[in-house]
XYZ file of C-alpha atoms in Angstrom:
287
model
C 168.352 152.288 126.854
C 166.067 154.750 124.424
C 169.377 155.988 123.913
C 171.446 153.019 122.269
C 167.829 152.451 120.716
C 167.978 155.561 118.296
C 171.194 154.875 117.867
C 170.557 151.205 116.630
C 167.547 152.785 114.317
C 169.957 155.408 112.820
C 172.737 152.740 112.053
C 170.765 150.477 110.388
C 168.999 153.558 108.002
C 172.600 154.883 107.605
C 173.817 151.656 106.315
C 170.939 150.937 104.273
C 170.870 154.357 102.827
C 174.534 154.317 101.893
C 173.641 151.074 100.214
C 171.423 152.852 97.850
C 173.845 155.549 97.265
C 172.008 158.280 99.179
C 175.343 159.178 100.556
C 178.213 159.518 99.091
C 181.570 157.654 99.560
C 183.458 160.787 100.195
C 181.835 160.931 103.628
C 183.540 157.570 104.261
C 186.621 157.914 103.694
C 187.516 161.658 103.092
C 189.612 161.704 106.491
C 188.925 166.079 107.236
C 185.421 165.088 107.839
C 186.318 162.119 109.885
C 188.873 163.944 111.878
C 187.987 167.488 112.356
C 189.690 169.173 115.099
C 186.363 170.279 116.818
C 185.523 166.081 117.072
C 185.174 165.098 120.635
C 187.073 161.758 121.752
C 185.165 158.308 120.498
C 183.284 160.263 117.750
C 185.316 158.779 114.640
C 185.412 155.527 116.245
C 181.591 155.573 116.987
C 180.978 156.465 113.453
C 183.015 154.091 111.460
C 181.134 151.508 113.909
C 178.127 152.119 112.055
C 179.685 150.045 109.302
C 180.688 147.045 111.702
C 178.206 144.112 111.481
C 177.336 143.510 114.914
C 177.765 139.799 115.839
C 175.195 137.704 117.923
C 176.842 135.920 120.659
C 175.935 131.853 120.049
C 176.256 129.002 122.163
C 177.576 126.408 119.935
C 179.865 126.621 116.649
C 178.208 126.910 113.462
C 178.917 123.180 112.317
C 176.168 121.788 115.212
C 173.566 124.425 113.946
C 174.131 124.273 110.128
C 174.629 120.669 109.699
C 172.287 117.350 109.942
C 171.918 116.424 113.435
C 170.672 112.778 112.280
C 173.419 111.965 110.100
C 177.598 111.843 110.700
C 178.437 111.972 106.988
C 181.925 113.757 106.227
C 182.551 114.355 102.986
C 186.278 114.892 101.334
C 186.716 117.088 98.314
C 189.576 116.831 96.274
C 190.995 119.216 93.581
C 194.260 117.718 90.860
C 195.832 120.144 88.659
C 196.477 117.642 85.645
C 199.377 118.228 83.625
C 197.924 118.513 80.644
C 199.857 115.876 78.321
C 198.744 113.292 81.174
C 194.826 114.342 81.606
C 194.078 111.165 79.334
C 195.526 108.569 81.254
C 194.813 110.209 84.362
C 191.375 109.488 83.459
C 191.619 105.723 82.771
C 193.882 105.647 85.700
C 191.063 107.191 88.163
C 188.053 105.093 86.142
C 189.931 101.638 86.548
C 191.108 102.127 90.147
C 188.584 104.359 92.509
C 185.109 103.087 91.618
C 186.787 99.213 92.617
C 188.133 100.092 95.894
C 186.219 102.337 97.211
C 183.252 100.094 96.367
C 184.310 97.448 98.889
C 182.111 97.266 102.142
C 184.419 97.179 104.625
C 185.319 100.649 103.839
C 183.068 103.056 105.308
C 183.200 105.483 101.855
C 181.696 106.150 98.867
C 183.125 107.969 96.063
C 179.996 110.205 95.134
C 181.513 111.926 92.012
C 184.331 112.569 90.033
C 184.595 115.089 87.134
C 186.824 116.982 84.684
C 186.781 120.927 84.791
C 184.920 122.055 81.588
C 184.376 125.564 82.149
C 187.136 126.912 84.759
C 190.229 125.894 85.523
C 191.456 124.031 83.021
C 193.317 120.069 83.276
C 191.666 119.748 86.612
C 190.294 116.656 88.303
C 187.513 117.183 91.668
C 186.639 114.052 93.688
C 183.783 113.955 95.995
C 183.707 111.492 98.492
C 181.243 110.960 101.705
C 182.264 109.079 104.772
C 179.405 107.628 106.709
C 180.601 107.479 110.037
C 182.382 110.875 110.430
C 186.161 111.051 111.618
C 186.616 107.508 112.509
C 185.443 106.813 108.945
C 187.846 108.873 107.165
C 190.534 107.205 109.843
C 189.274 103.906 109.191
C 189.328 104.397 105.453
C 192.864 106.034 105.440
C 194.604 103.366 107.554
C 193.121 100.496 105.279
C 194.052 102.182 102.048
C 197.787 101.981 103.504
C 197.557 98.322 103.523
C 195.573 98.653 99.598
C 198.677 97.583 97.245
C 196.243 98.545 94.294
C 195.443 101.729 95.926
C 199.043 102.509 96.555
C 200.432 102.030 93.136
C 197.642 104.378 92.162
C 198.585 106.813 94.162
C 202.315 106.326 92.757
C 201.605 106.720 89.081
C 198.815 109.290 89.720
C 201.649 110.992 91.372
C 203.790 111.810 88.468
C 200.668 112.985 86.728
C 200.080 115.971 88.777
C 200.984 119.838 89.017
C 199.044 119.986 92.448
C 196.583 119.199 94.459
C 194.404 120.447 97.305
C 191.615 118.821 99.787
C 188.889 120.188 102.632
C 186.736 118.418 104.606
C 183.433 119.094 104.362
C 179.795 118.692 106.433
C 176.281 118.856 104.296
C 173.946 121.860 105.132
C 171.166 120.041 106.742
C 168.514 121.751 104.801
C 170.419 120.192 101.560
C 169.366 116.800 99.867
C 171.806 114.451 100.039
C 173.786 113.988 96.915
C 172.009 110.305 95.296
C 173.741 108.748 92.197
C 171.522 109.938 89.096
C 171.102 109.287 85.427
C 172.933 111.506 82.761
C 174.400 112.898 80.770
C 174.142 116.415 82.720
C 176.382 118.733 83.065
C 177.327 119.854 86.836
C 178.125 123.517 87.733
C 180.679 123.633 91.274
C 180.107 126.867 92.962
C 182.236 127.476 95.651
C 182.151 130.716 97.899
C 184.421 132.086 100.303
C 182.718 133.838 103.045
C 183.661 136.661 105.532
C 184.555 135.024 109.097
C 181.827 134.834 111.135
C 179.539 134.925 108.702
C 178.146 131.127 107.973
C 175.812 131.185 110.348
C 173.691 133.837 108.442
C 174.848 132.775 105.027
C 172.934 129.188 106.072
C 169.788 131.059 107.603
C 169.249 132.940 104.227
C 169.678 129.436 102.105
C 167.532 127.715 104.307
C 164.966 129.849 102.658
C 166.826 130.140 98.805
C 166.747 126.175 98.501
C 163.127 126.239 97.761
C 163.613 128.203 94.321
C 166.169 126.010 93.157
C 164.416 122.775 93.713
C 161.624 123.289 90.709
C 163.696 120.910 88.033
C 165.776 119.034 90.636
C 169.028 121.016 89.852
C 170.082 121.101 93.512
C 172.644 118.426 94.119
C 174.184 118.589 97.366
C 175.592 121.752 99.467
C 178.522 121.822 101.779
C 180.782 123.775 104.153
C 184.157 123.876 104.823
C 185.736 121.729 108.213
C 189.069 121.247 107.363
C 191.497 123.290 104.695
C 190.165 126.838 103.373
C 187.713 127.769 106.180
C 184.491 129.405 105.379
C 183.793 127.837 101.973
C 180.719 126.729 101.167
C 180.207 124.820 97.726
C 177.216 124.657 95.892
C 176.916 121.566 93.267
C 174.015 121.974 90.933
C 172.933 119.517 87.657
C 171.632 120.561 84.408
C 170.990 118.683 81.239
C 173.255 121.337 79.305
C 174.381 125.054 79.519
C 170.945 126.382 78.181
C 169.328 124.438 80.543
C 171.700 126.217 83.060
C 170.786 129.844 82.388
C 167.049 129.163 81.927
C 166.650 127.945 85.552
C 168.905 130.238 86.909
C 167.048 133.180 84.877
C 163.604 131.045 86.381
C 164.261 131.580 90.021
C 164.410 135.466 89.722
C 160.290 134.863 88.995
C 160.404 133.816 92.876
C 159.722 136.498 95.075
C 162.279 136.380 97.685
C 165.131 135.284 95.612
C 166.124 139.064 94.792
C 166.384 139.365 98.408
C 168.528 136.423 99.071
C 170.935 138.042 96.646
C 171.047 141.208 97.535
C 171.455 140.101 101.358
C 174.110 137.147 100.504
C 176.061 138.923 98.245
C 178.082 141.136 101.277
C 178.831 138.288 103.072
C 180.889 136.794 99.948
C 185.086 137.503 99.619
C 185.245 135.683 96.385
C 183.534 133.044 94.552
C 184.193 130.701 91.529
C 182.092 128.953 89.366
C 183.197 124.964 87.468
C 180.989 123.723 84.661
C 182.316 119.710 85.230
C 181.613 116.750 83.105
C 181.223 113.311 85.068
C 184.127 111.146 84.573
C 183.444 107.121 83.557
C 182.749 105.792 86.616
C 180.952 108.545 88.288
C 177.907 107.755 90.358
C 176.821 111.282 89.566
C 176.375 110.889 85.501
C-alpha cells in the first residue's frame, strides 16, 4: 500500500512537472528511451500510465449528477445552414410561423431563442427550444406538430431553403440559471465545447465553481450538455450589450482568483471548441 502510494505522489509531480516544461518531450516519445533492451517486462507500459487520467468509478451516469433534480426540462438545439440567397426569407418564414405555434398551450414547448450567426459560421440559423416535461414532451410535441398543417408547410418551404441541418438534445447544468426571456438588443456569444469521454463529470465540478465569476453583469444565460447527437458537448450561451462589452467582462473575470485555475484545469479536458457571436431573430424571446 506505501508502495502504490509513492507511486501515486510521483505520477502526479511527473505530470505536473511535464506540464511546466521541466521535462522535455523527447522523454515521451523518443521510443530508445522507452524501449531499451535492459527494460524489464511492464516498465514502458507502467510509464506511459503516468499520463493516463485515472477514472473514479461512479454509481450513476453523469446526466443524474450534473443536471437539476427538481426540474424535467429537455431542451432541443437546432443548427440550419442557410443558403445564402434564401437567409432573408428564411427569416420572415421562421418569425411568422414558430413564435405562433409553439406559443399554443397544449404544446408542452417553448421556443427560448432563435438567432442568426454573426461571428462564425456564416448563413446559419440556431433554435433553442425547452420541453417541460422531458421525453414525453418532445413526443407529445412531435406527434401534434404532424397533425399542424401550418407547421407542415413550414417545414416544406423551409425545406428548399436549406444546405443542412443538425440537432442534439440537451439537459441544463443544474448549477445554471435557467434561460428567462430578456430585454435587448444584446448580442449572444454560443460557446460550444467538445469534451474528452469521460470527462463531464469533472468539467461540471470545476464550473460549479467558474459560474460565480461570470454572474457579476448577468452575462450567463443558460448552460447545457449534450443527450442526444454529438455526445460530450457542452454549450455555453452568454449575453452582452455589444462586442466591447464582451471582452471587458471576459478580461473582468481574470481579476477573480480562481478563474486562472478553472482554465488552466478545464482546458485538457477540451477536443475542440467554437465560439458564435448571434443576433436574436424577430420573434426571439431572448432579444
Amino acid at each position: 500500500q506505501t508502495h502504490d502510494l509513492i507511486l501515486e505522489i510521483f505520477s502526479i509531480c511527473f505530470r505536473r512537472a511535464f506540464l511546466l516544461g521541466y521535462i522535455p518531450i523527447s522523454l515521451i516519445i523518443n521510443k530508445p528511451i522507452l524501449c531499451a533492451s535492459n527494460n524489464r517486462p511492464g516498465e514502458d507500459s507502467w510509464f506511459k500510465s503516468l499520463f493516463v487520467r485515472k477514472v473514479d468509478p461512479r454509481k450513476g451516469a453523469h446526466s443524474h449528477l450534473l443536471a437539476k433534480k427538481e426540474e424535467s426540462n429537455l431542451y432541443k438545439i437546432q443548427f440550419h445552414n442557410v443558403k445564402p440567397e434564401c437567409l432573408d426569407a428564411y427569416n420572415k418564414l421562421c418569425e411568422d410561423v414558430l413564435p405562433s405555434v409553439h406559443a399554443d398551450p397544449h404544446y408542452p414547448c417553448e421556443l427560448v431563442g432563435t438567432w442568426n450567426t454573426w461571428y462564425g459560421e456564416q448563413d446559419q440559423a440556431v433554435h433553442l427550444w425547452r420541453y417541460r416535461g422531458g421525453y414525453p414532451a418532445l413526443t407529445e410535441v412531435m406527434n401534434k406538430l404532424r397533425q399542424n398543417q401550418e407547421f407542415v408547410d413550414y417545414r416544406n418551404e423551409r425545406g428548399k431553403m436549406l444546405l443542412s441541418r443538425r440537432n442534439q438534445l440537451l439537459l441544463e447544468f443544474s448549477f445554471w440559471n435557467e434561460p428567462v426571456a430578456r430585454p435587448g438588443p444584446n448580442i449572444y456569444e454560443l460557446r460550444s465545447y467538445q469534451l474528452r469521454p469521460g470527462t463531464m463529470i469533472e468539467w461540471g465540478n470545476y464550473w460549479a465553481r467558474a459560474i460565480e465569476f461570470r454572474q457579476q453583469n448577468s452575462e450567463a444565460v443558460g448552460g447545457f450538455f449534450s443527450q442526444i447527437g454529438d455526445l460530450y458537448m457542452v454549450h455555453h450561451l452568454w449575453a452582452y450589450k455589444d462586442l466591447q462589452s464582451r471582452e471587458d467582462t471576459r478580461n473582468a473575470a481574470w481579476q477573480h482568483d480562481g478563474w486562472d485555475e478553472v482554465v488552466y484545469y478545464t482546458v485538457p479536458l477540451i477536443q475542440h471548441m467554437e465560439s458564435r457571436i448571434m443576433i436574436p431573430m424577430n420573434g426571439s424571446p431572448l432579444k
